[in-house]
PDB file of C-alpha atoms in Angstrom:
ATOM      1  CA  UNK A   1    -157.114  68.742  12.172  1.00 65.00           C
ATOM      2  CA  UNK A   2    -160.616  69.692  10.667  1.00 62.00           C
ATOM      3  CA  UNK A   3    -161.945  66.985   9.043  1.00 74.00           C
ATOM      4  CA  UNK A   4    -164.841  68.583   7.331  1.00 71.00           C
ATOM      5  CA  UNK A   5    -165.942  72.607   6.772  1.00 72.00           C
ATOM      6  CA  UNK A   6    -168.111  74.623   5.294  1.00 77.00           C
ATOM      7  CA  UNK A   7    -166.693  77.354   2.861  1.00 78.00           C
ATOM      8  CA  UNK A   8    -168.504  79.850   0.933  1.00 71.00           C
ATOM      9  CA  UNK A   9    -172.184  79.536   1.707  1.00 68.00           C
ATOM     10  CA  UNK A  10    -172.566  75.795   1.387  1.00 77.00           C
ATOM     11  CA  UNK A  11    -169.655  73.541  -0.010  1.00 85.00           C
ATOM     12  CA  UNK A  12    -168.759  71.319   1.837  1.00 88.00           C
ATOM     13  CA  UNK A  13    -164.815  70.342   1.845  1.00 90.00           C
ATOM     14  CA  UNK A  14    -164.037  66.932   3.631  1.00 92.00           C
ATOM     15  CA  UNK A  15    -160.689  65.327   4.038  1.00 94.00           C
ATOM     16  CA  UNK A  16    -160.716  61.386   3.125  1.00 95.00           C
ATOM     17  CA  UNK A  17    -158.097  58.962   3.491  1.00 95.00           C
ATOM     18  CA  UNK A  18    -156.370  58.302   0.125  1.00 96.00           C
ATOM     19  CA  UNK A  19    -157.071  55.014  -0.965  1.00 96.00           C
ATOM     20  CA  UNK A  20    -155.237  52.753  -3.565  1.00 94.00           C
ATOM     21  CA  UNK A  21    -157.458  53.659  -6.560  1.00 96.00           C
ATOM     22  CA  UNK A  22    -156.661  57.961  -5.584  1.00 97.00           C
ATOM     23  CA  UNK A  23    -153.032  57.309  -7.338  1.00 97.00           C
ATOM     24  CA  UNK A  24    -153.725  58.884 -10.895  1.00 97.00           C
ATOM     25  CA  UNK A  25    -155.699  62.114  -8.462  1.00 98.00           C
ATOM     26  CA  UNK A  26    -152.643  62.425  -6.839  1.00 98.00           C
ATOM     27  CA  UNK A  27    -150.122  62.055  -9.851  1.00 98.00           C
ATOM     28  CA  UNK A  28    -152.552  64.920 -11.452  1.00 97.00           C
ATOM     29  CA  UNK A  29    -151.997  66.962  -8.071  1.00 97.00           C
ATOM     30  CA  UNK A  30    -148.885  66.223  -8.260  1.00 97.00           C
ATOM     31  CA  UNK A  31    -148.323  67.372 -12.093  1.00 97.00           C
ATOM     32  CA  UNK A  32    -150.164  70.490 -11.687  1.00 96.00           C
ATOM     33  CA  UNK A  33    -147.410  71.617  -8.983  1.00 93.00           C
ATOM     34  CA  UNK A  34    -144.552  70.601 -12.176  1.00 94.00           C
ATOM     35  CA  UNK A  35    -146.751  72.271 -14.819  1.00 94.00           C
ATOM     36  CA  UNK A  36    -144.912  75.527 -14.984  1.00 91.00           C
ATOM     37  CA  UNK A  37    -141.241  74.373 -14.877  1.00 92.00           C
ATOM     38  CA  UNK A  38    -142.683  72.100 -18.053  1.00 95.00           C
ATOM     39  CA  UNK A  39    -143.149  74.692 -19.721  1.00 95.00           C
ATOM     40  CA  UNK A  40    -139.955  75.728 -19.801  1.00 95.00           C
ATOM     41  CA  UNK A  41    -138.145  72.750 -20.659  1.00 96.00           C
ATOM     42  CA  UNK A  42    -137.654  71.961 -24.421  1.00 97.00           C
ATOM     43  CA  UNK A  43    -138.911  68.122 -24.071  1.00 97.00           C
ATOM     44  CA  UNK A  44    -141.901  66.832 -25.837  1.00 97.00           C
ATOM     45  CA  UNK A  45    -144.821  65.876 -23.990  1.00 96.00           C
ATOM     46  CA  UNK A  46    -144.147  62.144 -23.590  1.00 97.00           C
ATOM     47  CA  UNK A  47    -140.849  63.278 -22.402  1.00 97.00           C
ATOM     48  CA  UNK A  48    -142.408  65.592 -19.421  1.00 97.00           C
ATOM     49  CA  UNK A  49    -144.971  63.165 -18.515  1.00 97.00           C
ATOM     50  CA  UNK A  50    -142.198  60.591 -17.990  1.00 98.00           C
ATOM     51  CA  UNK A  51    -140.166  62.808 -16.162  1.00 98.00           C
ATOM     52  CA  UNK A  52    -142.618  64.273 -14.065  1.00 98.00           C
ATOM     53  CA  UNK A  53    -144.110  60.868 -13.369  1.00 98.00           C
ATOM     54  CA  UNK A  54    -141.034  59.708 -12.273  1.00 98.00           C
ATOM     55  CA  UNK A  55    -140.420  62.553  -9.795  1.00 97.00           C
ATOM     56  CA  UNK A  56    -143.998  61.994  -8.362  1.00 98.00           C
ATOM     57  CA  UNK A  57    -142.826  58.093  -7.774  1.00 97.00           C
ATOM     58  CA  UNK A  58    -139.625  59.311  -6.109  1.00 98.00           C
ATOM     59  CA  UNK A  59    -142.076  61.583  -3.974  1.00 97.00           C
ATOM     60  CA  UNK A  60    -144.158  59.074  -2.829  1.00 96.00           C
ATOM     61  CA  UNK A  61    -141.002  56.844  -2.180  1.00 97.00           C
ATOM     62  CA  UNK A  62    -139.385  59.356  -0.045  1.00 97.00           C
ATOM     63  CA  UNK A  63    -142.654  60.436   2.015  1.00 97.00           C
ATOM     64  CA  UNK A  64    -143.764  56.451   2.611  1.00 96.00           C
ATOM     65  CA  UNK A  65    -139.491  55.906   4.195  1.00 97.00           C
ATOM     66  CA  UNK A  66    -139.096  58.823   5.967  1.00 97.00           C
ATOM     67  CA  UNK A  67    -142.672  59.362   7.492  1.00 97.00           C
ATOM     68  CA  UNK A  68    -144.073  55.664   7.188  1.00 96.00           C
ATOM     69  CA  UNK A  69    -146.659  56.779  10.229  1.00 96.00           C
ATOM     70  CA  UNK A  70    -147.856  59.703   8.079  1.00 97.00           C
ATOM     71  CA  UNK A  71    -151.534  60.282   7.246  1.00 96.00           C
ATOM     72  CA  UNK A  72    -152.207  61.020   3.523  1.00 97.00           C
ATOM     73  CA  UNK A  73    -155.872  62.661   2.723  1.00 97.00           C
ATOM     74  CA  UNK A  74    -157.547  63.838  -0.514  1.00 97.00           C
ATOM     75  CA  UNK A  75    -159.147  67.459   0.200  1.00 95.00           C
ATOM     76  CA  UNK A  76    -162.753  66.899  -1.515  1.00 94.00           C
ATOM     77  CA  UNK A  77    -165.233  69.742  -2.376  1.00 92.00           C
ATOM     78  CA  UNK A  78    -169.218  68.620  -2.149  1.00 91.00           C
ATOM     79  CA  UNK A  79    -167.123  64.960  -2.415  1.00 90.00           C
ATOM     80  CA  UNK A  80    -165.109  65.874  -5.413  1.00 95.00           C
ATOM     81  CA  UNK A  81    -161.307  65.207  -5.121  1.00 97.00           C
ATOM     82  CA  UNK A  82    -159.397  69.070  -5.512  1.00 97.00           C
ATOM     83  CA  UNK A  83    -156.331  68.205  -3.915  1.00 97.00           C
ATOM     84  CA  UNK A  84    -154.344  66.082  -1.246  1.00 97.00           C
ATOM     85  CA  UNK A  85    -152.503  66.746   2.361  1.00 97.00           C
ATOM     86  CA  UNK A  86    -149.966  64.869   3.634  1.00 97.00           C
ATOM     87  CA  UNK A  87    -148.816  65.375   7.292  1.00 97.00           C
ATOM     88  CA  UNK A  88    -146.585  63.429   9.605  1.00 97.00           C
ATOM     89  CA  UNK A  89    -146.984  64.269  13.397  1.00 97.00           C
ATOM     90  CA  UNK A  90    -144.293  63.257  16.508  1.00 95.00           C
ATOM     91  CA  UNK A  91    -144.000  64.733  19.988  1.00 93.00           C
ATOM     92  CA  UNK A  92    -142.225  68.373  19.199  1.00 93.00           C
ATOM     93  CA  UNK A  93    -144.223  69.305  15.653  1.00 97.00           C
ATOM     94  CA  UNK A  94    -146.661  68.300  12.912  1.00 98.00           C
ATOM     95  CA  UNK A  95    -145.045  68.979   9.621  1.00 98.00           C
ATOM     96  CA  UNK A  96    -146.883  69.157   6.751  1.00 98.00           C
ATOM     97  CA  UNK A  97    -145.493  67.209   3.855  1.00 97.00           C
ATOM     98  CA  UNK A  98    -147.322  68.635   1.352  1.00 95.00           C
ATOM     99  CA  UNK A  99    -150.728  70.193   0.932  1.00 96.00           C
ATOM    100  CA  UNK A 100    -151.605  70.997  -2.578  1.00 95.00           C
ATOM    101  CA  UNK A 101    -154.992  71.928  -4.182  1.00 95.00           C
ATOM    102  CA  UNK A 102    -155.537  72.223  -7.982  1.00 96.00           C
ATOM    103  CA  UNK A 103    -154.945  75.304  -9.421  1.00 94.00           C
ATOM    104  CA  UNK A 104    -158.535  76.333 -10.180  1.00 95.00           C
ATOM    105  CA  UNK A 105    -159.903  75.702  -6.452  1.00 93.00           C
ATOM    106  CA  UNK A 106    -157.027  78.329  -5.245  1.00 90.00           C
ATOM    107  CA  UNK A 107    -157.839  81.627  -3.793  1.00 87.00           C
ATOM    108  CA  UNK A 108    -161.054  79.973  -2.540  1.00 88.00           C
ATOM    109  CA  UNK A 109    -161.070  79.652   0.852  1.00 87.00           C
ATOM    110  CA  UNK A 110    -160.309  76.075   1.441  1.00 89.00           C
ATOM    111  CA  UNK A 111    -157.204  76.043   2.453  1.00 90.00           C
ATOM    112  CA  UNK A 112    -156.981  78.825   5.089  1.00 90.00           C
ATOM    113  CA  UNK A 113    -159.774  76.407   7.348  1.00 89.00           C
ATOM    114  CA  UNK A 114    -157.973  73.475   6.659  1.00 92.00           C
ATOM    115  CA  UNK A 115    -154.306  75.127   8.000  1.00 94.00           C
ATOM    116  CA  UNK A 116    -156.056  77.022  10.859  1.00 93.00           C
ATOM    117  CA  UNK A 117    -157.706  73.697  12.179  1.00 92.00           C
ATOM    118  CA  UNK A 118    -153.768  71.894  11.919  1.00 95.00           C
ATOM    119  CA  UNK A 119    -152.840  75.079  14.165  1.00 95.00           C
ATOM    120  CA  UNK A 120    -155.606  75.017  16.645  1.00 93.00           C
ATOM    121  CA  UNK A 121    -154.787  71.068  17.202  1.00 95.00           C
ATOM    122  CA  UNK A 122    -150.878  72.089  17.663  1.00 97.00           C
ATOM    123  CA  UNK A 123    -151.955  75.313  20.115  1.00 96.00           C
ATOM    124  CA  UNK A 124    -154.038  72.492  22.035  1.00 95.00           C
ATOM    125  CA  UNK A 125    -150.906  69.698  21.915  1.00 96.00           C
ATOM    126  CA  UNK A 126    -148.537  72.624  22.535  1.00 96.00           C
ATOM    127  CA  UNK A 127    -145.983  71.531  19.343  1.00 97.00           C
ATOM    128  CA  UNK A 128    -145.107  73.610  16.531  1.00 98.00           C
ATOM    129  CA  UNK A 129    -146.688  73.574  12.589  1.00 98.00           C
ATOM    130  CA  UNK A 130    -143.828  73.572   9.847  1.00 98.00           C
ATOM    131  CA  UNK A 131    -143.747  73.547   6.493  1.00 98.00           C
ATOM    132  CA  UNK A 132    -141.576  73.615   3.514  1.00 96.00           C
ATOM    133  CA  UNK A 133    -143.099  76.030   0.381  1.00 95.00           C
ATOM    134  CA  UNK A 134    -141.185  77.025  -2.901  1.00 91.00           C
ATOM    135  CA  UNK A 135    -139.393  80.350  -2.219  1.00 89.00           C
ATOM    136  CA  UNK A 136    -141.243  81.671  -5.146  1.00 86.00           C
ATOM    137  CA  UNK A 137    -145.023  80.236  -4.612  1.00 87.00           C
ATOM    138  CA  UNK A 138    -147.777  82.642  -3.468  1.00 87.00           C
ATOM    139  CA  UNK A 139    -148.702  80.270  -1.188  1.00 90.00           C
ATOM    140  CA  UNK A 140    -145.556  82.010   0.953  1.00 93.00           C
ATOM    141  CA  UNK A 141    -148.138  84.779   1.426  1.00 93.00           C
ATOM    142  CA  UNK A 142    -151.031  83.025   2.721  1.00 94.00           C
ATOM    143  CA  UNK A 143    -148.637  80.856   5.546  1.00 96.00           C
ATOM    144  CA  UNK A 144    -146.875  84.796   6.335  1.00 96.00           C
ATOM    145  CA  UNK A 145    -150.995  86.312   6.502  1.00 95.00           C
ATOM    146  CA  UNK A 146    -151.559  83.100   9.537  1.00 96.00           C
ATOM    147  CA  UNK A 147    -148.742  84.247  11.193  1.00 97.00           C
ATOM    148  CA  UNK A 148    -145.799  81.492  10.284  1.00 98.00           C
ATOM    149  CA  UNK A 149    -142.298  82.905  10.033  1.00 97.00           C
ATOM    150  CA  UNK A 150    -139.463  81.860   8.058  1.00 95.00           C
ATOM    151  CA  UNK A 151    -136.740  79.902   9.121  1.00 96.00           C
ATOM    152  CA  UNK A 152    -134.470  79.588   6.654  1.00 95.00           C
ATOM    153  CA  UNK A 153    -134.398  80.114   2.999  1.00 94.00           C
ATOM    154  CA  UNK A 154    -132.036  78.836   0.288  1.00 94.00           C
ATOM    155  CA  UNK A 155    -133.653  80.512  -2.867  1.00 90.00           C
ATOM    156  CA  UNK A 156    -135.866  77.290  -3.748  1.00 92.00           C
ATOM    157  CA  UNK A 157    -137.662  76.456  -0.191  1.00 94.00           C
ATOM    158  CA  UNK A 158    -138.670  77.996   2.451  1.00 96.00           C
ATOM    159  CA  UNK A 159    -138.789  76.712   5.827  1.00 97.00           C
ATOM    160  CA  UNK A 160    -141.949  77.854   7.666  1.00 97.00           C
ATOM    161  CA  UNK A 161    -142.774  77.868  11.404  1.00 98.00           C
ATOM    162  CA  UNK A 162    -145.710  78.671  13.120  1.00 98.00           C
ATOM    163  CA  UNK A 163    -145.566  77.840  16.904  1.00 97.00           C
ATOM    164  CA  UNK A 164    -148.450  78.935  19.856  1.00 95.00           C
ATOM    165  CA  UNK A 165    -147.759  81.318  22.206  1.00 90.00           C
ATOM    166  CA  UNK A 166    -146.585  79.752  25.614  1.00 75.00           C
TER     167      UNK A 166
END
């Protein structure tokens, strides 16, 4: 996986490992990927930040049982945070967990480096990339435009499968 690249004609993205003091980064990562369903719900704010709050603890629950080996980076720009990765690797795949980036570094060009670089290290270990992406995201497009396929679909997520040629 690329650990630092160069997009545009000089920033500088880098990929640090989170660290205790990241958490309220991450819960704002995190929030920006709820802040459209909030909008849709007839709660008041303290009511979505509680409940969106407690889905990002349930998150990081889930993620820290299931893939306890997992490696959990911020994505920085020029050494500002703009969004997290988390990826768990074993013998047959690497799935990503989750890669988010806020909404106003999208469409940049950070993101396609940072994917390309996970497949180039699964082409050279021979396993298979997967992810799981919101049926509905445009972020379906980008993972179709590397050349992932979809596995299976059930109207909410996506599973997505990129795998070198043998």
């Amino acid at each position: 996986m690329l650990k630092s690249y160069t997009v545009g004609t000089s920033a500088v993205v880098r990929l640090r490992a989170v660290q205790p003091d990241d958490e309220e980064f991450l819960y704002k990562v995190y929030a920006s990927t709820r802040a459209d369903e909030m909008k849709l719900v007839p709660w008041d704010e303290a009511q979505k930040e509680s409940f969106v709050r407690m889905q990002f603890t349930a998150q990081q629950r889930h993620y820290a049982a299931y893939y306890p080996e997992a490696e959990h980076h911020l994505i920085t720009l020029d050494d500002q945070p703009i969004g997290r990765i988390y990826i768990n690797r074993d013998e047959q795949e690497i799935k990503i967990l989750d890669v988010t980036i806020l909404p106003e570094h999208r469409s940049a060009g950070v993101g396609t480096p940072l994917l390309k670089g996970i497949m180039a290290e699964a082409a050279e270990t021979k396993r298979c990339v997967v992810i799981y992406v919101e049926s509905h995201s445009p972020a379906l497009r980008l993972f179709e435009r590397l050349g992932f396929s979809m596995v299976e679909n059930d109207d909410v997520n996506a599973l997505m499968r990129w795998c070198p040629a043998v």
